[in-house]
Short mmCIF file of C-alpha atoms in Angstrom, two decimals:
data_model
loop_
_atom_site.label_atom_id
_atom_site.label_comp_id
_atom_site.label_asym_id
_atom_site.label_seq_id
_atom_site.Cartn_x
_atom_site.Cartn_y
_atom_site.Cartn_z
CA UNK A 8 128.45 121.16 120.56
CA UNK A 9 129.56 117.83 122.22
CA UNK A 10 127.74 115.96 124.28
CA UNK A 11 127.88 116.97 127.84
CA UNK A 12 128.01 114.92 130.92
CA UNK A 13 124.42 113.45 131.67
CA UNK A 14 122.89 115.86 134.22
CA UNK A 15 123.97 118.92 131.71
CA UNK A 16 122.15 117.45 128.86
CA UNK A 17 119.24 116.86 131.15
CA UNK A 18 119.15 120.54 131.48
CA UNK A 19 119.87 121.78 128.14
CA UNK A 20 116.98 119.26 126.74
CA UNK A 21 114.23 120.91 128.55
CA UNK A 22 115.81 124.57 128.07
CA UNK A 23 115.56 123.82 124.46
CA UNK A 24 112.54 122.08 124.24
CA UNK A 25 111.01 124.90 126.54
CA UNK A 26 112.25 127.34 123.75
CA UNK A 27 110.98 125.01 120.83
CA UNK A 28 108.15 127.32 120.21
CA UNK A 29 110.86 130.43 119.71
CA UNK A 30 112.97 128.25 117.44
CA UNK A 31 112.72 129.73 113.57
CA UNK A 32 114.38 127.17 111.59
CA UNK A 33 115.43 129.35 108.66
CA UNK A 34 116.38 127.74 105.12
CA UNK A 35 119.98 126.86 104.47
CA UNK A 36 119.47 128.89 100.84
CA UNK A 37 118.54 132.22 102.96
CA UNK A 38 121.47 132.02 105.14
CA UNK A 39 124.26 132.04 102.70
CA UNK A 40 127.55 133.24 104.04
CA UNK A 41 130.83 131.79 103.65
CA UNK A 42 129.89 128.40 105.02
CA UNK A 43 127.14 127.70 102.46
CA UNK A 44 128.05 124.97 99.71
CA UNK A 45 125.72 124.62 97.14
CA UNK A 46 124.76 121.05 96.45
CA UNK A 47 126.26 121.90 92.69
CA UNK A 48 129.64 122.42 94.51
CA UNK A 49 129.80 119.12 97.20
CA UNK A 50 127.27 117.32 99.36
CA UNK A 51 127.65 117.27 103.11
CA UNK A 52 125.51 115.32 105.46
CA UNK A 53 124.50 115.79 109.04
CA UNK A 54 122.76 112.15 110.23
CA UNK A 55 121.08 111.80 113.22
CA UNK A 56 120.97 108.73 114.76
CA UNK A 57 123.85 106.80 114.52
CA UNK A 58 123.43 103.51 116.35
CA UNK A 59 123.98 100.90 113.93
CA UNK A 60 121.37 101.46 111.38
CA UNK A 61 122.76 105.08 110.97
CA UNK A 62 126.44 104.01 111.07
CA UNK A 63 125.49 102.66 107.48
CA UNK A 64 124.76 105.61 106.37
CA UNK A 65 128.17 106.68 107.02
CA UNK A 66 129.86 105.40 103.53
CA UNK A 67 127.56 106.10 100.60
CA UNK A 68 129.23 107.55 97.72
CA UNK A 69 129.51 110.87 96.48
CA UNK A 70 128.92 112.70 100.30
CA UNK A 71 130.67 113.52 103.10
CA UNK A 72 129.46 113.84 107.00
CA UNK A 73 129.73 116.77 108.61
CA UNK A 74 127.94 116.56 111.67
CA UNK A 75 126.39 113.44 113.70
CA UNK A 76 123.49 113.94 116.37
CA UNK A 77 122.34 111.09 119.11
CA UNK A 78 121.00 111.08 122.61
CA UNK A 79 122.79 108.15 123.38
CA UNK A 80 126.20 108.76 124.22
CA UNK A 81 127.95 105.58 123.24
CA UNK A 82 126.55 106.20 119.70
CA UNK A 83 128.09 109.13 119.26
CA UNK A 84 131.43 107.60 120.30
CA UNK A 85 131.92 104.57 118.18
CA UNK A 86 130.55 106.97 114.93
CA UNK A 87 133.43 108.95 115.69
CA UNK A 88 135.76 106.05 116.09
CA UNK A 89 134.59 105.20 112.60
CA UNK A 90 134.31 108.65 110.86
CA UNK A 91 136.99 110.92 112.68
CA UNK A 92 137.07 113.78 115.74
CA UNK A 93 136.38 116.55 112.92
CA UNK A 94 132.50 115.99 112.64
CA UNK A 95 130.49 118.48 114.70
CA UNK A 96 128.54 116.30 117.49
CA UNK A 97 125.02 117.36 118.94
CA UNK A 98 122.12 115.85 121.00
CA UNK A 99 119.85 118.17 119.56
CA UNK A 100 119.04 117.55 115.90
CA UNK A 101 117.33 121.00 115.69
CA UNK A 102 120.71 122.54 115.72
CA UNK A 103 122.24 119.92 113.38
CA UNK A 104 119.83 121.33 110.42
CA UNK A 105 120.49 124.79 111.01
CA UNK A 106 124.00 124.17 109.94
CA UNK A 107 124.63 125.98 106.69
CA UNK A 108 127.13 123.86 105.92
CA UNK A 109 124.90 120.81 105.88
CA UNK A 110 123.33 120.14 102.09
CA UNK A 111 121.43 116.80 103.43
CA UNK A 112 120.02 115.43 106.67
CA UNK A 113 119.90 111.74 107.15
CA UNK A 114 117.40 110.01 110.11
CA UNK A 115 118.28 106.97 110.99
CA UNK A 116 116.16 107.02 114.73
CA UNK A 117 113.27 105.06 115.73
CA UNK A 118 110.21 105.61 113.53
CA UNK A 119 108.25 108.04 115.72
CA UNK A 120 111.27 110.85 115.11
CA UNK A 121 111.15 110.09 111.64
CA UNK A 122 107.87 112.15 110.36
CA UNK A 123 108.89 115.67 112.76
CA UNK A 124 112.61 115.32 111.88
CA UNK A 125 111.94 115.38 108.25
CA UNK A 126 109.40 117.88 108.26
CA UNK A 127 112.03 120.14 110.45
CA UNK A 128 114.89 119.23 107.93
CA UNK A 129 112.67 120.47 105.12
CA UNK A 130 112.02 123.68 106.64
CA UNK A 131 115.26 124.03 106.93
CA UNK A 132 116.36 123.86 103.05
CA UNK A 133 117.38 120.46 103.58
CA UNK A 134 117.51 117.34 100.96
CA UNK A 135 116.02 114.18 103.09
CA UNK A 136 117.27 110.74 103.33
CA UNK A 137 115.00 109.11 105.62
CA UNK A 138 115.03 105.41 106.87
CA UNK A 139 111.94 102.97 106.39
CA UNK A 140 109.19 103.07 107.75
CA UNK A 141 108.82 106.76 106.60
CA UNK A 142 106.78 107.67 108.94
CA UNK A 143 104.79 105.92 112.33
CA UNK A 144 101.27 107.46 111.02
CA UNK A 145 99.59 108.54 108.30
CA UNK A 146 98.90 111.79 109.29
CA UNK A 147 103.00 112.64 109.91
CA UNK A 148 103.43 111.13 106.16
CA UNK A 149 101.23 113.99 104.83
CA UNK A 150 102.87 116.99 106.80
CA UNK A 151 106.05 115.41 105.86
CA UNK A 152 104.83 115.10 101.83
CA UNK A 153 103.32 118.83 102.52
CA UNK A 154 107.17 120.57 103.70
CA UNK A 155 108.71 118.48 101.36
CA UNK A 156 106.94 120.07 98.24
CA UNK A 157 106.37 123.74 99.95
CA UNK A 158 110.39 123.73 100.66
CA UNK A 159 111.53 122.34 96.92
CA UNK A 160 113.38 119.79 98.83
CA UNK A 161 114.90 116.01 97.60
CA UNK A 162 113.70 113.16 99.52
CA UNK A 163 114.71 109.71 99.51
CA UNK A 164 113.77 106.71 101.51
CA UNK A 165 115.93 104.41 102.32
CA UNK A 166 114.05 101.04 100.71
CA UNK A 167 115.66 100.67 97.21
CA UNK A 168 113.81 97.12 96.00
CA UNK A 169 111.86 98.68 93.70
CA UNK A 170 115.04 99.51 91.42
CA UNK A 171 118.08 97.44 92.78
CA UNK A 172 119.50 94.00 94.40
CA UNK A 173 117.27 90.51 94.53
CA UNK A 174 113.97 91.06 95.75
CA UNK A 175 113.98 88.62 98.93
CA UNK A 176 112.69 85.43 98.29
CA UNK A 177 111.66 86.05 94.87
CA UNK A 178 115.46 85.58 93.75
CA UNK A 179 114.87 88.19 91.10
CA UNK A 180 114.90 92.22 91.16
CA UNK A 181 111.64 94.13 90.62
CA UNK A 182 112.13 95.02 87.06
CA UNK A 183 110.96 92.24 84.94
CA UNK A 184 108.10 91.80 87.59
CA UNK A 185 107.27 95.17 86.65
CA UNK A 186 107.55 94.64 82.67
CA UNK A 187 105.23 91.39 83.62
CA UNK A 188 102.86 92.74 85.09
CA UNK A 189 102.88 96.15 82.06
CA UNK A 190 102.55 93.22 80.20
CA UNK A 191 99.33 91.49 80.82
CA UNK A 192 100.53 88.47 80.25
CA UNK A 193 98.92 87.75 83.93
CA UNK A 194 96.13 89.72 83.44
CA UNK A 195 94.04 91.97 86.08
CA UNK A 196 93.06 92.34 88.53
CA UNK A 197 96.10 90.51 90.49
CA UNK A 198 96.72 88.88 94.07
CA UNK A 199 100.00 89.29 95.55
CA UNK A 200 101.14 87.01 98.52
CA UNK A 201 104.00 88.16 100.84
CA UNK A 202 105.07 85.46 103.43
CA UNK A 203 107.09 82.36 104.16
CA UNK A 204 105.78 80.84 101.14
CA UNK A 205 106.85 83.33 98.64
CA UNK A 206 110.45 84.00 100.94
CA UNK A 207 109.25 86.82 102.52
CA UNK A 208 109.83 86.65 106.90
CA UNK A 209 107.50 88.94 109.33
CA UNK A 210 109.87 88.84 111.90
CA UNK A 211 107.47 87.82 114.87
CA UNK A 212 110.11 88.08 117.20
CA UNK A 213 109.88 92.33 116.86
CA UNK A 214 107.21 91.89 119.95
CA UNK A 215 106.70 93.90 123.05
CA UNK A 216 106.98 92.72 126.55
CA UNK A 217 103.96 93.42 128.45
CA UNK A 218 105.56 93.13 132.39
CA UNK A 219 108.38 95.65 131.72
CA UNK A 220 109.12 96.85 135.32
CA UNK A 221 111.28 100.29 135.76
CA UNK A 222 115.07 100.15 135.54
CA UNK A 223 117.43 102.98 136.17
CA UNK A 224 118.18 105.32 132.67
CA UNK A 225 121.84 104.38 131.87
CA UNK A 226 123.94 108.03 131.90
CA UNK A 227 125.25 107.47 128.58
CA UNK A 228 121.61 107.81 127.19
CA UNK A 229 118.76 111.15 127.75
CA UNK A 230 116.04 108.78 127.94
CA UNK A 231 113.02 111.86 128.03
CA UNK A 232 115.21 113.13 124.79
CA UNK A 233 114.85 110.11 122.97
CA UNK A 234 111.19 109.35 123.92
CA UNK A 235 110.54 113.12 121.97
CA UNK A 236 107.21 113.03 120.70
CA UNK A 237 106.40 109.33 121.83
CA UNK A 238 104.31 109.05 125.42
CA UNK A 239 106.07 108.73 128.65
CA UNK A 240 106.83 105.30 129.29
CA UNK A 241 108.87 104.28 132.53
CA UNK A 242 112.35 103.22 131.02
CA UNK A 243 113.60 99.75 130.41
CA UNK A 244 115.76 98.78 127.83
CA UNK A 245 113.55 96.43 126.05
CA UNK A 246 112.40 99.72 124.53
CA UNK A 247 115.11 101.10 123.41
CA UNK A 248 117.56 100.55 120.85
CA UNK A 249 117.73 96.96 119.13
CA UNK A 250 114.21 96.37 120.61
CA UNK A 251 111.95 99.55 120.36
CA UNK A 252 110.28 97.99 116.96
CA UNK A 253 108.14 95.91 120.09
CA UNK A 254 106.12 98.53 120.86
CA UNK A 255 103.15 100.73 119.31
CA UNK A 256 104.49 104.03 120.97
CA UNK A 257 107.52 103.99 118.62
CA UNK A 258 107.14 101.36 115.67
CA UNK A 259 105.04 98.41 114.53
CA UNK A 260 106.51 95.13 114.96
CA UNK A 261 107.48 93.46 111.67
CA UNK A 262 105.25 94.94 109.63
CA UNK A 263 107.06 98.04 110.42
CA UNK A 264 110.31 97.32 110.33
CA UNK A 265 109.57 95.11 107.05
CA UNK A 266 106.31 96.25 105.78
CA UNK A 267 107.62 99.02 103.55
CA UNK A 268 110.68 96.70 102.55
CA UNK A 269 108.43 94.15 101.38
CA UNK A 270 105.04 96.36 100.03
CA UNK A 271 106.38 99.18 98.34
CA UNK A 272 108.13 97.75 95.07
CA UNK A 273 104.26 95.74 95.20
CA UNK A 274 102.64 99.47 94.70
CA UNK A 275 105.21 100.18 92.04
CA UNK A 276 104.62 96.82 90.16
CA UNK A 277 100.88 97.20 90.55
CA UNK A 278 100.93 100.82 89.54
CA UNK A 279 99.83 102.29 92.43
CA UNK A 280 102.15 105.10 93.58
CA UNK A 281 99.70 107.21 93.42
CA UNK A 282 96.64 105.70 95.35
CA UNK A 283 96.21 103.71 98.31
CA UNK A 284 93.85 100.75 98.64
CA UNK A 285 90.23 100.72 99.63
CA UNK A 286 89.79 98.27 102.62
CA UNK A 287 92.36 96.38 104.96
CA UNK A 288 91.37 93.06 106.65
CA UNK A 289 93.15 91.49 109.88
CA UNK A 290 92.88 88.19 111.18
CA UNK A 291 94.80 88.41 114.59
CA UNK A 292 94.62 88.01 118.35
CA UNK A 293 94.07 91.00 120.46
CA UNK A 294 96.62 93.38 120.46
CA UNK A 295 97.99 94.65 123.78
CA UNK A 296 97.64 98.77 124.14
CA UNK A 297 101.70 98.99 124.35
CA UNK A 298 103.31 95.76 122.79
CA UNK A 299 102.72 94.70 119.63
CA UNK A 300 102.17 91.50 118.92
CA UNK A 301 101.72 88.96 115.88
CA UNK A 302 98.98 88.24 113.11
CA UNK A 303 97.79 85.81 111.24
CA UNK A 304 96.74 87.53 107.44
CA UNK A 305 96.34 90.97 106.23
CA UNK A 306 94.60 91.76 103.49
CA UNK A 307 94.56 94.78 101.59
CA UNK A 308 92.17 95.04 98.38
CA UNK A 309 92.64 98.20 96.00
CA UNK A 310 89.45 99.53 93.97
CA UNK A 311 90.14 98.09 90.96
CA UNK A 312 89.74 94.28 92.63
CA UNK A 313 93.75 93.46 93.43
CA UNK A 314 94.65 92.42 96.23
CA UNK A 315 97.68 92.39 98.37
CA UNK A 316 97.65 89.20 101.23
CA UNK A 317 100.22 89.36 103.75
CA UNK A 318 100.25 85.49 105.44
CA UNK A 319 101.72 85.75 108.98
CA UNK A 320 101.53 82.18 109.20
CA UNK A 321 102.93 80.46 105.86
CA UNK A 322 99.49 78.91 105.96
CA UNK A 323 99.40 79.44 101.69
CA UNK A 324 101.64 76.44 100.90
CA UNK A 325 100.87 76.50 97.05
CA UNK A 326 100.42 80.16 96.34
CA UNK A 327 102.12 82.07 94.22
CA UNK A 328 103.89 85.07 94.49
CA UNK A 329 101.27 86.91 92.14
CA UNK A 330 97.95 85.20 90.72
CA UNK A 331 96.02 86.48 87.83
CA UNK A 332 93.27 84.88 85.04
CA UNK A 333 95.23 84.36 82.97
CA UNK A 334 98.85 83.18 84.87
CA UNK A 335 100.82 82.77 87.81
CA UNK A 336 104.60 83.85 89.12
CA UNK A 337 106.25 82.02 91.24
CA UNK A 338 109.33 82.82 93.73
CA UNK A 339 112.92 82.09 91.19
CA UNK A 340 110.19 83.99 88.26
CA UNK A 341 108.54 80.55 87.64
CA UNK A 342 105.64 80.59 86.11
CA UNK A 343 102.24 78.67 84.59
CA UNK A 344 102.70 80.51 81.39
CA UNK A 345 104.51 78.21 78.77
CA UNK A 346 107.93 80.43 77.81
CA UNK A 347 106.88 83.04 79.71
CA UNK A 348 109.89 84.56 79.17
CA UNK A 349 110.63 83.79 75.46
CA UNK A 350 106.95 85.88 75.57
CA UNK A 351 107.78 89.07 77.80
CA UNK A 352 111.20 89.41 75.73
CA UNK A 353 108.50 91.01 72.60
CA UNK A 354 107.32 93.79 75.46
CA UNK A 355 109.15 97.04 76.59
CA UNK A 356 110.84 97.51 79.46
CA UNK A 357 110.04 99.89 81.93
CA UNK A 358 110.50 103.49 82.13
CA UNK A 359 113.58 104.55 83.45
CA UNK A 360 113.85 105.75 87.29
CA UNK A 361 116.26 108.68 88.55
CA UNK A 362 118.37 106.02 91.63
CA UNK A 363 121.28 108.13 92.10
CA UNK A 364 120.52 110.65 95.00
CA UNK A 365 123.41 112.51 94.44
CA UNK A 366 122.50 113.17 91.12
CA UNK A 367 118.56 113.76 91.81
CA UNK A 368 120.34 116.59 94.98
CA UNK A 369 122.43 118.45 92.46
CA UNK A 370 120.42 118.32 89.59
CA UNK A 371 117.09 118.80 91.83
CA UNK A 372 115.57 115.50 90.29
CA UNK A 373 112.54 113.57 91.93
CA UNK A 374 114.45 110.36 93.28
CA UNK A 375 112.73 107.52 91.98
CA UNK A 376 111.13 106.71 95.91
CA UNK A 377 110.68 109.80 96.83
CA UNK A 378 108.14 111.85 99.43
CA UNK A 379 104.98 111.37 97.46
CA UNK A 380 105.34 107.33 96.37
CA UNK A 381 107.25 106.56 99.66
CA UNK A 382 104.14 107.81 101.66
CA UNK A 383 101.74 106.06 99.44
CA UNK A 384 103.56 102.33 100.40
CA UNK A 385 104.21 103.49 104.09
CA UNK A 386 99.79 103.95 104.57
CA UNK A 387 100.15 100.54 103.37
CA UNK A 388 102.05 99.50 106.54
CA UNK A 389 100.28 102.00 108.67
CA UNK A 390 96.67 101.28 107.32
CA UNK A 391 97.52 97.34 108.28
CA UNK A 392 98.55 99.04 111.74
CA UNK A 393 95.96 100.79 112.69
CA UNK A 394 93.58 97.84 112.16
CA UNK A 395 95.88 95.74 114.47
CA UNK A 396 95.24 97.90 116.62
CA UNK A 397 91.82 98.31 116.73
CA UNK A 398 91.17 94.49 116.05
CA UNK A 399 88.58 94.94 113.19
CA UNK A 400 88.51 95.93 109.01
CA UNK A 401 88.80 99.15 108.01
CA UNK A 402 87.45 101.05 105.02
CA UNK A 403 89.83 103.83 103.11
CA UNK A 404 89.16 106.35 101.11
CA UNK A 405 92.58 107.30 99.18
CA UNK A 406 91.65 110.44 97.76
CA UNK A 407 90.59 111.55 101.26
CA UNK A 408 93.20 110.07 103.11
CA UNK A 409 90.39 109.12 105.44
CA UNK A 410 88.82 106.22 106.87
CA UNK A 411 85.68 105.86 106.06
CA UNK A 412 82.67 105.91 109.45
CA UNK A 413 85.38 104.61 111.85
CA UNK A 414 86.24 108.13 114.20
CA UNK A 415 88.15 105.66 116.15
CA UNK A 416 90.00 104.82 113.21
CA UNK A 417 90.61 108.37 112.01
CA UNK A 418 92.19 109.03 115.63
CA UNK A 419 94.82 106.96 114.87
CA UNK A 420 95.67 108.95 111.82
CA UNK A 421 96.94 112.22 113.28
CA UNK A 422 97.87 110.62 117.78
CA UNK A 423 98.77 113.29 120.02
CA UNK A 424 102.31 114.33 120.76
CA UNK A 425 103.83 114.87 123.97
CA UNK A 426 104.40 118.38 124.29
CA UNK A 427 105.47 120.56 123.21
CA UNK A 428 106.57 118.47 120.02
CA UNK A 429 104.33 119.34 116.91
CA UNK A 430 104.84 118.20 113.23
#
């Protein structure tokens, strides 16, 4: 279905969204039919979202789109300038995944469409690539973890530091950090510091506006559609688009748009995929209730005694990248250790990672950042957020999933949805 003149998709939005709760999303394996491809046979992708975030997802190797989705007409007019008239459009992504022809959805939207659209995608019978942050709460990144797993699907988020390209300002990829720290050359328990220092940027100017005032919605764009689950906020197009990451109701400021960049090849190094830490810290100014603003220092601290400092400021002139008893590492893999490398060349290297999706899809292989690790480094982000938010530290329990005595904490965890969206 194209997209139809504003006032018609006005109308079909709220007929479908009054329907939602009569929609069956039925698995693409069920259907079958002459327009089912198994993924054995070719990979087709639906994406939805294709501002210019998804527009990048257009070329990677190995698939072919098949069907685009936005609310924002002008989107869906330059992706087909770039891909070809062919594509199926819609401005419903519920009917994009119940194409039988699709074999994998990707979501390249604002963060609070990310945890429902993969969920939906899942219970579909579709394989998952999902753009970072993986999901706006914590709560959304366990239903999303849950329909991955009860569906059999393939999931993939799109952060790949942890096992390609130069990590940021470290000037190195995450490997030998990783067959460092197996190592113990550094020993344990270990401090990691992410900011200017080190080469990492929090990107302070991702802040809200607090004096938005109401501006007409532009007819290329179905402004209620795109708010979804998020509250209803009068438009203005600071919160839209290039700009949304400025406000709580649909991202985090830097630390979401970089946090799971930046934290999640940490958890890998660290060995933490499958834990979360203890106890987050925040040193910031109040945080406004709709735009986010900027910190000072996070700190996270894991059971075990490491720690994970996130300097807002740059304030740690002299630290290094990661500090343990026994040695330091330093951004360009300097180090206090006297042939440090000469030294890690006698240790293994690490195990081997599956980083080909379209190999993981057709041979139905956990990608190496997948639904279960990928959730594990997003609480990271979303743990920091939360405390933001409330403007005080915050205990964790991992196992749980919990905070620990804070109810106003464990709101925040699973936040209401404007109806009648549900995850």
């Amino acid at each position: 279905m194209t997209l139809p003149e504003a006032n018609s998709r006005r109308k079909f939005l709220k007929t479908s969204i009054s329907a939602l709760a009569g929609i069956t999303i039925v698995p693409r394996h069920v259907l079958g039919g002459k327009g089912y491809l198994a993924p054995s046979d070719h990979l087709t992708k639906g994406i939805i979202g294709v501002g210019s975030m998804g527009r990048g997802h257009i070329p990677y190797a190995g698939t072919k789109v098949v069907a685009i989705c936005d609310v924002e007409q002008n989107h869906i007019k330059i992706a087909l300038d770039k891909i070809g008239s062919t594509v199926k459009t819609f401005s419903d992504y519920r009917e994009l995944i119940q194409l039988p022809e699709v074999d994998i959805v990707h979501i390249a939207t604002p963060p609070h469409w990310h945890g429902i659209m993969a969920a939906d995608a899942a219970r579909a019978g579709k394989d998952i690539w999902c753009e970072k942050p993986m999901t706006r709460t914590i709560g959304e990144g366990k239903r999303v973890v849950e329909a991955v797993q009860q569906h059999g699907r393939i999931f993939r988020l799109n952060t790949w530091f942890r096992f390609q390209d130069m990590f940021y300002g470290m000037r190195t990829p995450v490997k030998p950090i990783k067959k460092l720290v197996e190592s113990g050359l550094l020993g344990w328990p270990l401090k990691v510091t992410v900011g200017a220092t080190t080469g990492y940027d929090w990107k302070f100017y991702w802040v809200g506006k607090t004096n938005l005032d109401p501006m007409p919605v532009p007819a290329t764009l179905d402004y209620d559609a795109w708010l979804g689950p998020a509250p209803y906020k009068p438009y203005n197009p600071h919160r839209v688009h290039q700009t949304f990451r400025g406000y709580w109701d649909y991202d985090g400021g830097g630390l979401g748009d970089m946090g799971q960049h930046y934290l999640d090849p940490i958890q890998y190094f660290l060995g933490k995929d499958d834990t979360s830490p203890v106890s987050v810290e925040v040193d910031a100014p109040q945080q406004h209730t709709d735009a986010v603003g900027t910190w000072r220092r996070i700190t996270y601290t894991y059971a075990d005694g490491c720690q994970i400092i996130l300097d807002g400021e740059g304030k740690d002139t002299n630290a290094a990248y990661i500090e343990g008893p026994k040695g330091k590492l330093y951004p360009g893999f300097r180090s206090d250790i006297p042939e440090l490398e000469k030294k890690l060349a006698a240790f293994p290297d690490p195990q081997p990672q599956v980083t080909d999706f379209v190999d993981a899809v057709k041979n139905r292989k956990k990608f190496a950042l997948n639904e279960e690790n990928g959730h594990r480094s997003c609480t990271i982000v979303n743990m920091g957020l939360a405390a933001l938010k409330l403007g005080r530290s915050l205990k964790y329990d991992p196992v749980k999933q919990e905070f620990i005595d804070d109810e106003g904490a464990n709101r925040l965890i699973d936040q209401p949805m404007r109806a009648p969206f549900v995850i």
